[in-house]
mmCIF file of C-alpha atoms in Angstrom:
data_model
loop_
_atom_site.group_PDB
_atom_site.id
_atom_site.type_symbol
_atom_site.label_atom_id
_atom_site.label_comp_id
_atom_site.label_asym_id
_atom_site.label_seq_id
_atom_site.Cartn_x
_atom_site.Cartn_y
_atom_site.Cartn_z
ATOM 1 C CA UNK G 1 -100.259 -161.568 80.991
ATOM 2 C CA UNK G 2 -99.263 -158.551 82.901
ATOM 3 C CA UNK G 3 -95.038 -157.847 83.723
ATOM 4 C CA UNK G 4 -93.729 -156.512 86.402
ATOM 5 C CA UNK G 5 -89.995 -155.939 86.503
ATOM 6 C CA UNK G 6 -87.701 -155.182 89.377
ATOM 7 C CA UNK G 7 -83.842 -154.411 89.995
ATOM 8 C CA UNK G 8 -81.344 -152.060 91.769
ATOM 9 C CA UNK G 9 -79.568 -149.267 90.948
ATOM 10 C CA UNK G 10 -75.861 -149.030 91.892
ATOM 11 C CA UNK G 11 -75.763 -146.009 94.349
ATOM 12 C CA UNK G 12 -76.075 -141.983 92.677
ATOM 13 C CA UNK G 13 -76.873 -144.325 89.253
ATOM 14 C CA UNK G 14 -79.760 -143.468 87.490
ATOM 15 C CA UNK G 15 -80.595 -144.712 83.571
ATOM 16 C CA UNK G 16 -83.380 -144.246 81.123
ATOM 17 C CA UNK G 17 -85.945 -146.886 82.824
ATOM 18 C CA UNK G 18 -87.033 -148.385 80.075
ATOM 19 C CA UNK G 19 -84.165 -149.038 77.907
ATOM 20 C CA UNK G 20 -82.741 -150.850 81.154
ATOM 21 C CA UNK G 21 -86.077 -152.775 81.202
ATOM 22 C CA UNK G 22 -85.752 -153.476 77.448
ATOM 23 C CA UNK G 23 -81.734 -154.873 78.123
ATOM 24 C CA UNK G 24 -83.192 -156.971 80.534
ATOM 25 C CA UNK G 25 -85.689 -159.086 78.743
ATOM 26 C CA UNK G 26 -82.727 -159.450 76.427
ATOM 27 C CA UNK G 27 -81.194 -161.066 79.049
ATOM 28 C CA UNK G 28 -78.087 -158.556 78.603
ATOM 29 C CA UNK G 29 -76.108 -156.936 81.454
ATOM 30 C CA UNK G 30 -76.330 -153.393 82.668
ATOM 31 C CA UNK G 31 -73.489 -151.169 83.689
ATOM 32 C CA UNK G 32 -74.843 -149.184 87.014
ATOM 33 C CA UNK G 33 -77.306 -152.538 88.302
ATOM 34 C CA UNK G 34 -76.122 -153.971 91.316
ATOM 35 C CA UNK G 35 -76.031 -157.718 91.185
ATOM 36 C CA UNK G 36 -79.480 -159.386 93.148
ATOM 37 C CA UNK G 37 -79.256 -162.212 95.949
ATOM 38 C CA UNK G 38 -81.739 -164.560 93.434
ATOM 39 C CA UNK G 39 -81.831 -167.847 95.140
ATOM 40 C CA UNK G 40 -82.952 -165.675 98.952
ATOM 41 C CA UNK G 41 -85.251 -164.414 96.630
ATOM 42 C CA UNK G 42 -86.718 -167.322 95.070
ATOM 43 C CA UNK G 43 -86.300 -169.176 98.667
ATOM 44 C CA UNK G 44 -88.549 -165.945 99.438
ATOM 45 C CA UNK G 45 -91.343 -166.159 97.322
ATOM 46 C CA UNK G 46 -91.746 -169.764 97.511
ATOM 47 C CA UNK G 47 -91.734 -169.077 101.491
ATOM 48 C CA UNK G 48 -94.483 -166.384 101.254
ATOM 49 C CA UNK G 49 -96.313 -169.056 97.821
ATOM 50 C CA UNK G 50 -96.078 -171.475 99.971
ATOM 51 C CA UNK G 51 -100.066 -172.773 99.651
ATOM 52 C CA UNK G 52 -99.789 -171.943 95.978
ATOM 53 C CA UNK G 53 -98.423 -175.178 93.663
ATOM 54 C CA UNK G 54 -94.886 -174.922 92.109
ATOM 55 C CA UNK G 55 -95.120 -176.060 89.196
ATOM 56 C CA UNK G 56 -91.881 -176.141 88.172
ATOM 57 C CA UNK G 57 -88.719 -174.161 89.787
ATOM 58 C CA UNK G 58 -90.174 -171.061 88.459
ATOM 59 C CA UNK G 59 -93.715 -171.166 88.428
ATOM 60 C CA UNK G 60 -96.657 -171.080 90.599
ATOM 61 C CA UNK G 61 -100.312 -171.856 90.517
ATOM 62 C CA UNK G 62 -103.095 -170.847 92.722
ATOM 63 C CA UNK G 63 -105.610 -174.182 92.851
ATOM 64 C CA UNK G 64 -107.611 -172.451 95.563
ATOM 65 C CA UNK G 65 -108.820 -168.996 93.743
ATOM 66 C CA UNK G 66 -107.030 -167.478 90.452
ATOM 67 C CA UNK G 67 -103.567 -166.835 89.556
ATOM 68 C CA UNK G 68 -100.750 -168.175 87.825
ATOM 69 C CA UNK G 69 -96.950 -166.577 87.790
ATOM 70 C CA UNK G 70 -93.572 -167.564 86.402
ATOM 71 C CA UNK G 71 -90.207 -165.881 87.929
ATOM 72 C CA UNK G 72 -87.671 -165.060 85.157
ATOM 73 C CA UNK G 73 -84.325 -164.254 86.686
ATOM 74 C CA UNK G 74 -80.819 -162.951 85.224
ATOM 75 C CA UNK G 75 -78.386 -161.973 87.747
ATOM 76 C CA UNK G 76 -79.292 -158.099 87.732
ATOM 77 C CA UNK G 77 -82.865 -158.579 87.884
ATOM 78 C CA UNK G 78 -86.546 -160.147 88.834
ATOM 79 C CA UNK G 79 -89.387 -160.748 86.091
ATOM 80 C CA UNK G 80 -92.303 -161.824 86.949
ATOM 81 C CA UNK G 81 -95.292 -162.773 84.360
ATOM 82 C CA UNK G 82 -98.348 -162.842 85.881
ATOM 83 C CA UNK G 83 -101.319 -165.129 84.603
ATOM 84 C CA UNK G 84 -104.898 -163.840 85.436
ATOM 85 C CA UNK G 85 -103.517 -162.773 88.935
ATOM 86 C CA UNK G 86 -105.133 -160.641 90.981
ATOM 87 C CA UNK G 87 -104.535 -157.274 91.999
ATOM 88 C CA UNK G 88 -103.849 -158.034 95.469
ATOM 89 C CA UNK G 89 -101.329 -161.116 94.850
ATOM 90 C CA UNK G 90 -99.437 -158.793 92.660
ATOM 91 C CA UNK G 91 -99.034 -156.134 95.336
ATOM 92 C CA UNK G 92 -97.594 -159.096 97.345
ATOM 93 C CA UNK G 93 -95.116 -159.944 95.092
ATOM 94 C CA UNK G 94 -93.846 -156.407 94.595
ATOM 95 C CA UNK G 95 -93.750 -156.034 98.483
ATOM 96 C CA UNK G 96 -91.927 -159.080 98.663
ATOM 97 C CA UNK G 97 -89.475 -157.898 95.985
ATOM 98 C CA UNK G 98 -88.939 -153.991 97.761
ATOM 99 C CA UNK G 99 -87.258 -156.043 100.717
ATOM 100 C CA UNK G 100 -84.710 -156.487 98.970
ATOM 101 C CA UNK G 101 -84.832 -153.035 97.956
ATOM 102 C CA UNK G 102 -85.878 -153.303 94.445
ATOM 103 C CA UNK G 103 -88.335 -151.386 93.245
ATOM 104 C CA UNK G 104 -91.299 -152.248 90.464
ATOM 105 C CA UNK G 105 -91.059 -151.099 87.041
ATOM 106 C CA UNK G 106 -93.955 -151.252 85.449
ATOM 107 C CA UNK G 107 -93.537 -151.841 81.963
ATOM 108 C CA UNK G 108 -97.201 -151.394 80.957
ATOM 109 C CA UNK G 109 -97.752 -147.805 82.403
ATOM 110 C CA UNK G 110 -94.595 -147.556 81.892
ATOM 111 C CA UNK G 111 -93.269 -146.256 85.520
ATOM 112 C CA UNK G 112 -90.831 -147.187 88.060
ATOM 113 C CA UNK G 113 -92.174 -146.948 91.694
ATOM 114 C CA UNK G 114 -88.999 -145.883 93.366
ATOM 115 C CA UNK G 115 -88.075 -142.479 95.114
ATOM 116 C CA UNK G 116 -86.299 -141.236 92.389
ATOM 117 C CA UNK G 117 -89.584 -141.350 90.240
ATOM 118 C CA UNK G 118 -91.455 -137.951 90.383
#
């Protein structure tokens, strides 16, 4: 399985990425996160998934190549597990997700692909 977590900053806020990633799995809120639009962006991503089965409200599966991915949403933010996805599905996802202004965190690396990052 490979993570990728997104959400959005309140404006001039800045935390310590990863302990707002780790609130987040926790399901907890975060003072300085703006709240997300969730159902546009589930109504999004089944738009753009829209070849791919939907398994249930919050999961997809590719029965024409490889792939698998489950949305996890809390108010503040975007998780999405991805199954034996490729590469080039994921970069579709997090594409998707940055027009709604939220960029990746990557909790595996661990970065977060925003401007702020150096």
């Amino acid at each position: 399985m490979y993570e990728l977590l997104f959400w959005r900053y309140i404006d001039e806020i800045y935390l310590n990425h990863h302990e707002v990633y780790e609130a987040l799995v926790e399901k907890e809120e975060v003072d300085g996160l703006e709240k997300l639009p969730v159902e546009v962006i589930i109504n999004r991503i089944n738009s753009v998934f829209s070849k791919w089965e939907r398994v249930d409200e919050n999961s997809w599966k590719n029965n024409e190549g490889k792939g698998a991915f489950q949305v996890i949403t809390t108010p503040q933010s975007i998780k999405i597990d991805c199954y034996g996805t490729e590469g080039k599905t994921m970069n579709q996802l997090v594409d998707l997700i940055a027009e709604f202004k939220c960029p990746l965190y990557d909790p595996q690396v661990p970065e977060r692909y925003d401007e702020m990052s150096e």
